Coordinates of C-alpha atoms in Angstrom, one line a residue:
Chain A
M1 CA 82.5 -6.0 -50.5
R2 CA 84.9 -3.0 -51.1
R3 CA 81.9 -0.8 -52.1
A4 CA 80.1 -1.7 -49.0
R5 CA 83.0 -0.8 -47.0
Q6 CA 83.4 2.6 -48.9
L7 CA 79.7 3.1 -48.2
A8 CA 80.1 2.4 -44.6
A9 CA 83.1 4.8 -44.4
A10 CA 81.1 7.4 -46.2
T11 CA 78.3 7.0 -43.8
V12 CA 80.6 7.3 -40.7
L13 CA 82.1 10.4 -42.2
A14 CA 78.7 11.9 -42.8
V15 CA 77.7 11.1 -39.3
I16 CA 80.9 12.7 -37.9
G17 CA 80.3 15.6 -40.1
T18 CA 76.7 16.1 -38.8
L19 CA 77.9 15.7 -35.2
A20 CA 80.7 18.2 -35.9
I21 CA 78.1 20.7 -37.1
A22 CA 75.8 20.0 -34.2
A23 CA 78.7 20.7 -31.9
S24 CA 79.9 23.8 -33.7
V25 CA 76.4 25.3 -34.1
P26 CA 75.3 25.6 -30.5
D27 CA 71.8 26.7 -31.1
I28 CA 70.5 24.0 -33.4
P29 CA 66.8 24.3 -32.9
T30 CA 65.1 21.5 -30.8
P31 CA 62.2 20.1 -32.9
Y32 CA 58.8 20.4 -31.4
V33 CA 57.6 16.8 -30.7
P34 CA 54.9 16.8 -28.1
S35 CA 55.2 14.1 -25.5
T36 CA 52.1 11.9 -25.5
D37 CA 49.8 12.0 -22.5
L38 CA 51.2 8.6 -21.4
N39 CA 54.8 10.0 -21.6
V40 CA 53.6 13.1 -19.5
D41 CA 52.1 10.8 -16.9
E42 CA 55.2 8.8 -16.6
M43 CA 57.5 11.8 -16.2
L44 CA 55.6 13.3 -13.4
R45 CA 55.1 9.9 -11.7
L46 CA 58.8 9.3 -11.9
A47 CA 59.4 12.8 -10.3
E48 CA 56.7 11.9 -7.6
V49 CA 55.2 15.3 -8.1
Q50 CA 53.0 16.3 -5.1
P51 CA 51.3 19.4 -3.7
G52 CA 53.9 21.9 -2.7
D53 CA 56.0 21.2 -5.8
V54 CA 57.0 23.9 -8.3
V55 CA 57.3 22.2 -11.7
Y56 CA 59.4 23.7 -14.5
D57 CA 59.2 22.4 -18.0
L58 CA 62.2 23.5 -20.2
G59 CA 60.8 23.6 -23.8
S60 CA 57.2 23.5 -22.7
G61 CA 55.6 23.3 -26.2
D62 CA 51.9 23.4 -26.0
G63 CA 52.1 23.5 -22.1
R64 CA 50.8 20.0 -21.5
I65 CA 53.3 19.0 -18.9
V66 CA 53.0 22.2 -16.7
I67 CA 49.1 22.1 -17.0
A68 CA 49.1 18.3 -16.1
A69 CA 51.3 18.9 -13.1
V70 CA 48.9 21.4 -11.6
R71 CA 45.6 19.9 -12.7
D72 CA 46.3 16.1 -12.1
W73 CA 49.1 16.2 -9.6
G74 CA 48.1 19.1 -7.5
S75 CA 51.5 20.9 -7.7
E76 CA 51.5 24.2 -6.2
R77 CA 52.8 26.0 -9.4
G78 CA 53.8 25.1 -12.9
V79 CA 56.2 27.2 -15.2
G80 CA 56.8 26.6 -18.8
V81 CA 59.8 28.0 -20.7
E82 CA 59.3 28.0 -24.5
L83 CA 61.1 29.9 -27.4
D84 CA 58.1 29.8 -29.9
P85 CA 55.7 32.6 -29.0
K86 CA 52.8 31.0 -30.8
L87 CA 53.2 28.0 -28.7
V88 CA 53.4 30.2 -25.6
D89 CA 50.1 32.0 -26.5
G90 CA 48.5 28.6 -27.1
S91 CA 49.8 27.3 -23.7
R92 CA 48.2 30.3 -21.9
E93 CA 45.0 29.8 -23.8
R94 CA 45.0 26.1 -22.9
A95 CA 45.7 27.0 -19.1
R96 CA 42.7 29.3 -19.1
S97 CA 40.3 26.6 -20.5
E98 CA 41.6 24.0 -18.2
G99 CA 41.0 26.4 -15.3
V100 CA 44.6 26.5 -14.0
A101 CA 45.6 29.9 -15.3
D102 CA 46.2 31.3 -11.8
R103 CA 48.8 28.6 -10.9
V104 CA 50.7 28.2 -14.1
S105 CA 52.8 30.8 -16.0
F106 CA 54.6 30.6 -19.4
Q107 CA 57.8 32.5 -20.3
Q108 CA 58.7 33.1 -23.8
G109 CA 62.6 32.7 -24.0
D110 CA 65.6 30.7 -24.0
V111 CA 65.8 27.7 -21.6
L112 CA 69.5 28.3 -21.2
K113 CA 68.8 31.9 -19.8
A114 CA 65.4 31.6 -17.9
P115 CA 65.5 31.7 -14.2
I116 CA 64.8 28.3 -12.6
A117 CA 66.1 28.5 -9.0
D118 CA 62.7 28.1 -7.3
A119 CA 62.1 24.8 -9.1
T120 CA 61.6 21.6 -7.1
V121 CA 60.9 19.6 -10.2
V122 CA 62.4 20.2 -13.7
T123 CA 61.2 18.2 -16.7
M124 CA 62.6 18.4 -20.2
Y125 CA 62.3 16.7 -23.5
L126 CA 65.4 18.2 -25.3
L127 CA 68.3 16.8 -27.3
T128 CA 71.3 15.6 -25.4
P129 CA 73.6 18.5 -26.6
L130 CA 71.2 21.0 -25.1
V131 CA 70.6 18.8 -22.1
D132 CA 74.4 18.8 -21.5
R133 CA 74.5 22.6 -21.9
L134 CA 72.0 23.1 -19.3
K135 CA 73.7 20.8 -16.8
P136 CA 76.1 23.3 -15.1
R137 CA 73.1 25.6 -14.5
L138 CA 70.9 22.9 -13.1
I139 CA 73.5 21.7 -10.7
S140 CA 74.6 25.2 -9.4
E141 CA 71.2 26.9 -9.4
L142 CA 68.8 24.3 -8.3
K143 CA 68.4 23.4 -4.6
P144 CA 70.0 20.0 -3.6
G145 CA 67.1 17.5 -3.8
T146 CA 65.4 19.0 -6.8
R147 CA 64.3 16.2 -9.3
I148 CA 65.1 16.5 -12.9
V149 CA 63.3 14.2 -15.3
A150 CA 64.5 13.8 -18.8
H151 CA 62.4 12.1 -21.5
E152 CA 64.4 10.0 -23.9
Y153 CA 67.5 12.1 -23.9
G154 CA 69.6 12.3 -20.7
F155 CA 72.9 13.7 -19.7
S156 CA 75.8 12.2 -21.6
D157 CA 78.0 11.7 -18.4
W158 CA 75.7 11.9 -15.5
K159 CA 74.3 8.5 -14.4
P160 CA 70.5 8.7 -13.5
D161 CA 69.4 7.8 -10.1
R162 CA 66.6 5.9 -11.8
H163 CA 65.9 4.8 -15.2
L164 CA 62.4 3.8 -16.2
Q165 CA 61.3 2.2 -19.4
V166 CA 57.6 2.5 -20.1
S167 CA 57.1 2.8 -23.9
K168 CA 60.0 5.4 -23.9
N169 CA 63.0 6.0 -21.7
F170 CA 62.8 8.3 -18.7
Y171 CA 65.6 9.3 -16.5
L172 CA 65.5 10.7 -13.0
Y173 CA 68.3 12.8 -11.6
V174 CA 68.3 14.2 -8.1
V175 CA 70.4 17.4 -7.7
P176 CA 73.2 16.5 -5.3
V177 CA 74.6 18.7 -2.5
Q178 CA 78.2 19.5 -3.2
V179 CA 80.3 17.8 -0.5
G180 CA 83.6 17.3 -2.3
G181 CA 86.6 18.4 -0.2
K182 CA 87.9 18.3 3.3
W183 CA 85.8 18.5 6.4
K184 CA 86.4 18.5 10.2
L185 CA 84.0 16.0 11.8
E186 CA 83.3 15.9 15.5
T187 CA 81.3 13.3 17.3
A188 CA 81.0 11.7 20.8
L189 CA 81.4 7.9 20.6
P190 CA 81.3 5.4 23.5
A191 CA 85.0 5.6 23.7
G192 CA 84.8 9.5 24.1
A193 CA 84.9 12.5 21.9
R194 CA 86.3 11.8 18.5
E195 CA 87.5 14.0 15.7
Y196 CA 88.1 12.8 12.1
D197 CA 89.6 14.7 9.2
V198 CA 87.1 13.6 6.5
E199 CA 88.1 13.8 2.8
L200 CA 85.4 13.4 0.2
A201 CA 85.7 13.3 -3.6
Q202 CA 82.4 13.7 -5.6
R203 CA 81.2 13.2 -9.0
Y204 CA 77.5 13.9 -9.3
Q205 CA 75.8 11.7 -6.8
E206 CA 78.7 9.4 -6.4
V207 CA 81.1 10.1 -3.4
K208 CA 84.0 8.3 -2.0
G209 CA 86.7 9.1 0.6
G210 CA 87.6 8.4 4.2
A211 CA 88.7 9.7 7.5
R212 CA 92.2 10.5 8.7
V213 CA 92.8 9.6 12.3
A214 CA 96.0 9.7 14.5
G215 CA 98.1 6.8 13.0
G216 CA 95.8 5.8 10.1
Y217 CA 93.1 6.1 7.5
L218 CA 89.6 4.8 7.7
P219 CA 88.0 4.2 4.3
A220 CA 84.3 5.4 4.1
F221 CA 82.1 2.4 3.3
E222 CA 78.8 2.7 1.4
P223 CA 79.2 6.4 0.9
R224 CA 75.9 7.9 -0.5
V225 CA 74.7 11.3 -1.4
S226 CA 71.0 11.9 -2.4
G227 CA 69.9 15.5 -2.6
D228 CA 70.9 17.0 0.6
R229 CA 71.3 13.7 2.4
I230 CA 74.6 12.1 3.0
A231 CA 75.5 8.6 4.6
F232 CA 78.6 6.6 5.1
V233 CA 80.1 4.0 7.4
L234 CA 83.5 4.3 9.1
I235 CA 84.9 1.3 11.0
D236 CA 86.9 2.4 14.0
E237 CA 88.4 -0.2 16.4
N238 CA 86.3 -2.9 15.0
V239 CA 83.0 -1.1 15.4
A240 CA 81.0 0.0 12.4
Y241 CA 79.7 3.6 12.9
R242 CA 76.9 4.6 10.4
F243 CA 76.9 8.3 9.8
E244 CA 73.6 9.8 8.3
G245 CA 72.6 13.4 8.1
R246 CA 72.0 16.5 6.0
A247 CA 74.5 18.4 4.3
S248 CA 74.9 21.9 2.9
T249 CA 78.0 23.0 1.1
L250 CA 79.4 24.3 4.4
E251 CA 78.1 22.2 7.1
M252 CA 76.9 18.5 7.7
K253 CA 75.2 17.1 10.7
G254 CA 73.1 14.2 11.7
V255 CA 73.0 10.9 13.6
V256 CA 75.7 8.3 14.0
R257 CA 74.5 4.7 14.9
W258 CA 76.4 1.6 16.0
G259 CA 75.6 -1.8 17.1
T260 CA 72.8 -3.8 15.4
G261 CA 69.4 -5.2 16.1
A262 CA 68.2 -4.7 19.7
K263 CA 71.7 -3.5 20.7
Q264 CA 71.7 -0.5 18.5
Q265 CA 72.8 2.9 20.0
Q266 CA 73.1 6.4 18.6
G267 CA 74.8 9.8 19.0
T268 CA 75.1 13.0 17.0
W269 CA 77.8 14.3 14.7
R270 CA 78.7 17.5 13.0
A271 CA 81.2 18.4 10.4
V272 CA 82.4 21.8 9.0
R273 CA 84.1 22.4 5.8
A274 CA 87.8 22.8 6.0
T275 CA 88.6 23.6 2.3
A276 CA 86.7 25.0 -0.7
V277 CA 84.4 22.7 -2.7
S278 CA 86.3 20.5 -4.9
E279 CA 85.3 18.3 -8.0
G280 CA 86.0 14.5 -7.8
Chain B
M1 CA 102.0 -24.0 7.2
S2 CA 102.0 -20.2 7.0
G3 CA 102.4 -20.2 3.2
R4 CA 99.0 -21.8 3.0
G5 CA 97.3 -19.2 5.1
A6 CA 95.3 -17.4 2.3
S7 CA 93.6 -20.6 1.0
L8 CA 93.3 -22.0 4.5
L9 CA 91.3 -19.0 5.5
T10 CA 88.3 -20.4 3.6
R11 CA 89.3 -24.1 3.5
R12 CA 87.2 -24.9 6.6
R13 CA 84.1 -23.8 4.9
F14 CA 84.9 -25.9 2.0
I15 CA 85.1 -29.1 3.8
A16 CA 81.7 -30.3 3.0
G17 CA 82.0 -29.6 -0.7
G18 CA 85.4 -31.0 -0.7
I19 CA 84.4 -34.2 0.9
A20 CA 81.5 -34.5 -1.5
T21 CA 83.8 -34.1 -4.5
V22 CA 86.3 -36.5 -3.0
G23 CA 83.6 -39.0 -2.4
A24 CA 82.5 -38.9 -6.0
I25 CA 85.9 -39.7 -7.3
G26 CA 86.4 -42.6 -4.7
I27 CA 89.3 -41.5 -2.6
P28 CA 88.8 -42.4 1.0
V29 CA 87.6 -39.5 3.0
A30 CA 89.9 -40.5 6.0
A31 CA 93.0 -39.6 3.8
F32 CA 91.9 -36.1 3.9
S33 CA 91.3 -35.9 7.6
Q34 CA 94.0 -33.1 8.0
F35 CA 91.3 -30.8 6.5
F36 CA 89.9 -30.8 9.9
D37 CA 93.0 -29.4 11.5
V38 CA 93.2 -26.2 9.4
P39 CA 93.5 -23.1 11.5
F40 CA 90.2 -21.4 12.1
V41 CA 89.9 -17.7 11.0
P42 CA 86.4 -16.4 11.6
T43 CA 84.3 -13.9 9.8
P44 CA 85.0 -10.4 11.4
Q45 CA 82.2 -9.3 13.8
V46 CA 81.5 -6.2 11.7
V47 CA 80.9 -8.4 8.7
V48 CA 78.7 -10.8 10.6
D49 CA 76.6 -7.8 11.8
E50 CA 76.4 -6.5 8.2
M51 CA 75.2 -9.9 6.8
L52 CA 72.4 -10.1 9.4
R53 CA 71.5 -6.4 9.0
L54 CA 71.3 -6.6 5.1
A55 CA 69.1 -9.7 5.5
N56 CA 67.0 -7.7 7.9
V57 CA 66.9 -10.5 10.5
G58 CA 64.2 -10.2 13.1
P59 CA 62.5 -12.2 15.9
N60 CA 60.3 -14.1 13.4
D61 CA 63.3 -15.5 11.3
V62 CA 64.8 -18.9 11.3
V63 CA 68.4 -18.4 10.3
Y64 CA 70.6 -21.3 9.1
D65 CA 74.4 -20.8 8.9
L66 CA 76.0 -23.3 6.5
G67 CA 79.5 -24.0 7.8
S68 CA 78.9 -22.2 11.2
G69 CA 82.4 -22.4 12.4
D70 CA 82.7 -21.2 16.0
G71 CA 78.9 -20.3 15.9
R72 CA 79.3 -16.5 16.0
I73 CA 76.8 -15.8 13.1
V74 CA 74.2 -18.1 14.8
I75 CA 74.7 -16.7 18.2
T76 CA 74.7 -13.1 16.9
A77 CA 71.4 -13.8 15.1
A78 CA 69.9 -14.9 18.3
R79 CA 71.5 -12.5 20.7
K80 CA 71.4 -9.2 18.8
F81 CA 68.5 -9.8 16.3
G82 CA 66.2 -12.1 18.4
A83 CA 66.0 -14.9 15.6
R84 CA 66.0 -18.6 16.1
A85 CA 69.2 -19.9 14.6
V86 CA 70.7 -23.2 13.4
G87 CA 74.4 -23.8 12.6
V88 CA 75.5 -26.6 10.4
E89 CA 79.2 -27.6 10.9
L90 CA 81.2 -30.6 10.1
D91 CA 84.1 -30.1 12.6
H92 CA 83.3 -31.7 15.9
H93 CA 85.5 -29.3 17.9
L94 CA 84.0 -26.3 16.4
L95 CA 80.6 -27.6 17.2
I96 CA 81.5 -28.1 20.9
Q97 CA 83.0 -24.7 20.9
S98 CA 79.8 -23.3 19.4
E99 CA 77.6 -25.0 22.0
E100 CA 79.9 -23.6 24.8
S101 CA 79.7 -20.0 23.4
A102 CA 75.8 -20.4 23.2
R103 CA 75.8 -21.4 26.8
Q104 CA 77.9 -18.5 27.9
A105 CA 75.7 -16.1 25.9
N106 CA 72.6 -17.7 27.5
M107 CA 71.2 -18.3 24.0
E108 CA 70.8 -22.3 24.2
S109 CA 67.1 -22.1 23.9
R110 CA 67.2 -20.2 20.7
V111 CA 70.2 -21.9 18.9
K112 CA 71.0 -25.4 17.7
F113 CA 74.1 -26.8 16.2
V114 CA 74.1 -29.9 13.9
Q115 CA 77.2 -31.8 13.0
Q116 CA 76.6 -32.7 9.3
D117 CA 77.5 -32.2 5.8
F118 CA 75.2 -29.2 4.9
F119 CA 74.5 -30.8 1.4
K120 CA 72.6 -33.4 3.4
T121 CA 70.8 -30.9 5.7
D122 CA 67.2 -30.0 5.3
F123 CA 67.0 -26.4 5.8
S124 CA 63.6 -25.9 4.0
E125 CA 62.3 -24.1 7.2
A126 CA 64.9 -21.4 6.9
T127 CA 63.8 -17.9 6.2
V128 CA 67.4 -16.6 6.1
V129 CA 70.4 -18.7 5.0
T130 CA 73.9 -17.3 5.6
M131 CA 77.1 -18.7 4.0
Y132 CA 80.9 -18.0 3.7
L133 CA 81.8 -20.6 1.0
L134 CA 84.0 -20.8 -2.0
S135 CA 82.4 -20.2 -5.5
P136 CA 82.2 -23.9 -6.6
V137 CA 80.4 -24.8 -3.4
M138 CA 78.0 -21.8 -3.9
R139 CA 77.3 -22.9 -7.5
R140 CA 76.5 -26.3 -6.3
L141 CA 74.0 -25.0 -3.8
R142 CA 72.4 -22.6 -6.1
E143 CA 69.7 -25.0 -7.5
R144 CA 68.8 -26.0 -4.0
M145 CA 68.5 -22.4 -2.9
L146 CA 66.0 -21.8 -5.8
Q147 CA 63.8 -24.5 -4.4
L148 CA 63.4 -22.7 -1.0
K149 CA 60.3 -20.7 -0.2
P150 CA 60.0 -17.6 -2.3
G151 CA 61.1 -14.6 -0.3
T152 CA 63.9 -16.5 1.7
R153 CA 66.9 -14.3 2.0
L154 CA 70.3 -15.6 1.3
V155 CA 73.5 -13.8 2.4
A156 CA 77.0 -14.6 1.7
H157 CA 80.2 -12.6 1.7
D158 CA 83.2 -12.6 -0.7
F159 CA 81.8 -15.2 -2.9
D160 CA 78.7 -15.1 -5.0
F161 CA 76.3 -17.3 -7.0
D162 CA 78.0 -16.6 -10.4
D163 CA 75.3 -15.6 -12.9
W164 CA 72.6 -15.1 -10.4
R165 CA 72.8 -11.4 -9.7
P166 CA 72.5 -10.3 -6.0
D167 CA 69.5 -8.2 -5.2
R168 CA 71.7 -6.1 -3.1
K169 CA 75.3 -5.7 -2.4
T170 CA 77.0 -3.8 0.3
T171 CA 80.7 -3.3 1.1
I172 CA 81.5 -3.0 4.8
R173 CA 85.1 -4.1 4.8
K174 CA 84.1 -7.1 2.8
N175 CA 81.5 -7.5 0.0
V176 CA 78.2 -8.8 1.4
F177 CA 75.7 -10.0 -1.0
L178 CA 71.8 -10.6 -0.6
W179 CA 69.6 -12.6 -2.8
I180 CA 66.0 -13.1 -2.4
V181 CA 64.6 -16.4 -3.6
P182 CA 62.2 -15.6 -6.5
A183 CA 58.8 -17.2 -7.2
Q184 CA 58.6 -19.1 -10.4
V185 CA 56.5 -16.9 -12.8
G186 CA 57.9 -17.8 -16.2
G187 CA 55.1 -18.9 -18.5
R188 CA 51.9 -17.9 -20.2
W189 CA 49.2 -16.2 -18.1
R190 CA 45.7 -15.2 -18.5
V191 CA 45.1 -11.9 -16.7
R192 CA 41.7 -10.4 -15.7
T193 CA 41.5 -7.0 -14.3
A194 CA 38.4 -5.7 -12.6
L195 CA 38.5 -2.0 -14.0
P196 CA 35.7 0.4 -12.8
E197 CA 34.4 0.5 -16.4
G198 CA 34.3 -3.2 -16.7
E199 CA 36.6 -6.3 -16.9
L200 CA 39.6 -6.1 -19.2
A201 CA 41.4 -9.5 -19.9
F202 CA 44.7 -10.0 -21.6
D203 CA 47.3 -12.6 -22.2
M204 CA 50.8 -12.3 -20.9
E205 CA 54.1 -14.0 -21.4
L206 CA 56.9 -13.9 -18.9
R207 CA 60.4 -15.3 -19.4
Q208 CA 62.4 -15.6 -16.3
K209 CA 66.0 -16.1 -15.3
Y210 CA 66.4 -16.0 -11.5
Q211 CA 64.7 -12.7 -10.5
E212 CA 65.1 -11.1 -13.9
L213 CA 61.9 -11.0 -16.1
D214 CA 61.1 -9.9 -19.6
G215 CA 57.8 -10.3 -21.5
F216 CA 54.9 -8.9 -23.3
A217 CA 51.1 -8.6 -23.3
R218 CA 48.5 -9.4 -26.0
F219 CA 45.1 -7.7 -26.1
D220 CA 42.7 -9.8 -28.3
G221 CA 45.7 -10.8 -30.4
Q222 CA 47.2 -7.2 -30.6
P223 CA 50.7 -6.8 -28.9
G224 CA 50.9 -4.6 -25.9
G225 CA 53.9 -3.4 -24.0
L226 CA 54.9 -4.9 -20.7
W227 CA 57.3 -2.6 -18.9
E228 CA 59.4 -2.5 -15.7
P229 CA 58.7 -6.0 -14.5
V230 CA 60.2 -6.5 -10.9
L231 CA 60.1 -9.8 -8.9
D232 CA 60.8 -9.5 -5.3
G233 CA 60.5 -13.0 -3.7
E234 CA 56.7 -13.8 -4.0
R235 CA 55.8 -10.3 -5.0
I236 CA 55.6 -9.1 -8.5
R237 CA 54.9 -5.8 -10.3
F238 CA 54.9 -4.5 -13.8
A239 CA 53.3 -2.0 -16.0
I240 CA 51.0 -2.7 -19.0
V241 CA 50.4 -0.1 -21.8
D242 CA 47.0 -0.7 -23.2
A243 CA 47.3 0.9 -26.7
R244 CA 44.3 -0.6 -28.4
D245 CA 42.8 2.9 -28.6
R246 CA 45.7 5.0 -30.1
D247 CA 44.1 8.2 -29.0
N248 CA 43.4 7.1 -25.6
E249 CA 46.4 4.9 -24.4
S250 CA 46.6 4.0 -20.8
T251 CA 49.0 2.4 -18.5
L252 CA 48.0 -0.2 -15.8
Y253 CA 50.4 -0.7 -12.9
L254 CA 49.9 -4.2 -11.4
D255 CA 51.3 -5.3 -8.1
G256 CA 50.5 -8.7 -6.6
R257 CA 51.5 -11.9 -5.0
V258 CA 52.5 -15.1 -6.6
T259 CA 51.4 -18.6 -5.5
P260 CA 51.9 -21.7 -7.8
G261 CA 49.9 -21.1 -10.9
V262 CA 48.2 -18.0 -9.7
M263 CA 49.0 -14.4 -9.2
E264 CA 46.7 -11.9 -7.7
G265 CA 46.7 -8.3 -6.2
E266 CA 45.8 -4.7 -6.8
G267 CA 46.5 -2.4 -9.7
T268 CA 46.2 1.2 -10.4
R269 CA 45.2 3.0 -13.6
G270 CA 45.9 6.7 -14.4
V271 CA 48.0 9.0 -12.3
G272 CA 47.8 11.8 -9.8
N273 CA 44.2 12.6 -8.7
Q274 CA 43.0 10.6 -11.7
Q275 CA 44.2 7.4 -10.2
R276 CA 41.7 4.4 -10.0
R277 CA 42.4 1.1 -8.1
F278 CA 41.3 -2.2 -9.1
K279 CA 41.8 -5.9 -8.4
W280 CA 43.4 -8.4 -10.7
R281 CA 44.0 -12.1 -11.0
A282 CA 46.2 -14.2 -13.4
V283 CA 46.0 -17.9 -14.0
K284 CA 49.0 -19.7 -15.6
S285 CA 47.9 -21.2 -19.1
G286 CA 51.3 -22.6 -20.4
E287 CA 55.1 -22.8 -20.3
V288 CA 57.8 -20.9 -22.1
P289 CA 61.5 -21.3 -22.3
P290 CA 63.6 -19.3 -19.6
L291 CA 65.0 -15.9 -20.3
K292 CA 68.6 -16.2 -21.8
A293 CA 71.2 -15.1 -19.3
E294 CA 72.6 -11.7 -19.9
K295 CA 76.4 -11.6 -20.5
K296 CA 78.1 -10.4 -17.4

């Protein structure tokens, strides 16, 4: 019994030790384990790749994801980033023999440094420490609405927009527009022009907040951000106003609807940022 | 009386359940007639709107409101959403008030109010059932709800069906819950798929708890994965990984409708521009125990 406990303690220490090493040595090499064709299909399916997409695979191995994205899904372009020059050479060769060399490219280099800003889809099969180190770049450099698909290892603290389990785990994250902070919202409602001081707190795609009006505070119900889209409901004088629109970091605008069923009406709204972007 | 305000708020909705319980332990119902005199505090209109919106009520729907109070849900369903609606209410005065409101709204032809204990009401024609009832009453209704036509939408606010997870939940001032009555699909099934290269048949076992499913497939005795099963009323979908040939694995995505003992629909194999469609049909071949409830 005691020995068992000692063993367990030793194991725990060993695990902690390994983790500590992993954390202190930032560039532990990611092993090369190719995704099966089935996994590749599932990743591109989850990302809903279509013509017009630019698919980046971070840690592209033998190039199979990038090639499949262009060949099987008709994506406009595919870019692979891979550290191992031999795998990069092999990928280029494979792209030529598959007849897609003009639409795919492979960069030999570090995934933490490669330019990625024109991606509309990013796929990766990397270990969580590296995925987490990529996160700030993915959020700040990718356009809102860009889909990130992680195979088996997702971000440690970013809840996926979708989780799919088909043989393996696949996680979809949609890069959210940054809307945290204070906004001045103007709209014309049946009762007349209305101005709200909207305050939003954001953590990835999760938002909460409300609007300050003369003499009170209206909580925002059902607040949602997905890509560059935002939606929330304000209940003002017993009418539920449903705001929906598109957002950039500086401006939001869209349609506000009230009433239900056959009695539904709508107007427009616009908000401009009053303070700098703030994290929730 | 004001000290009782909080519990009285929902007490009216509880009358039917209360009387049924009281009846069971043999206390004369008449002794509790003060229940009928509790102040009436209705569901706020924004919450009424949200309940009907969440259920996606439309002109083809028949809405039953269990404990219909002053009739506002029933009348809103008819007036704003074009549905036919029936309110079931025990209190005679509220019933008269509801009928008067319906007359004023010119909705008499589309709504009906029944003075009855809703545990005795036959609402099997409902396509939507709305409720604002306390948890014990909800729990007692749960089995009856599961017997309704698959696809029937149930909407409640504040109180839920305990371990039956809502299909959707929104918060517009109050918590509003939507459940879709699931078809019964638990059991063993023989599935035949008409793939372009020839028929592929396999056995499948599904375990069910409400709308939640788990299961596996078997190809000629070899286990195969069954993934992402989703049951939405009478519609079912799932993915099957056919791994008989290790070097040439493929995933079949099946989508179909459930009728008693039979499911059928269309499936796809492959992805992107390699995708092929096929028809499939499954026949039930045996029973299995239900899925164990997940801990909340």
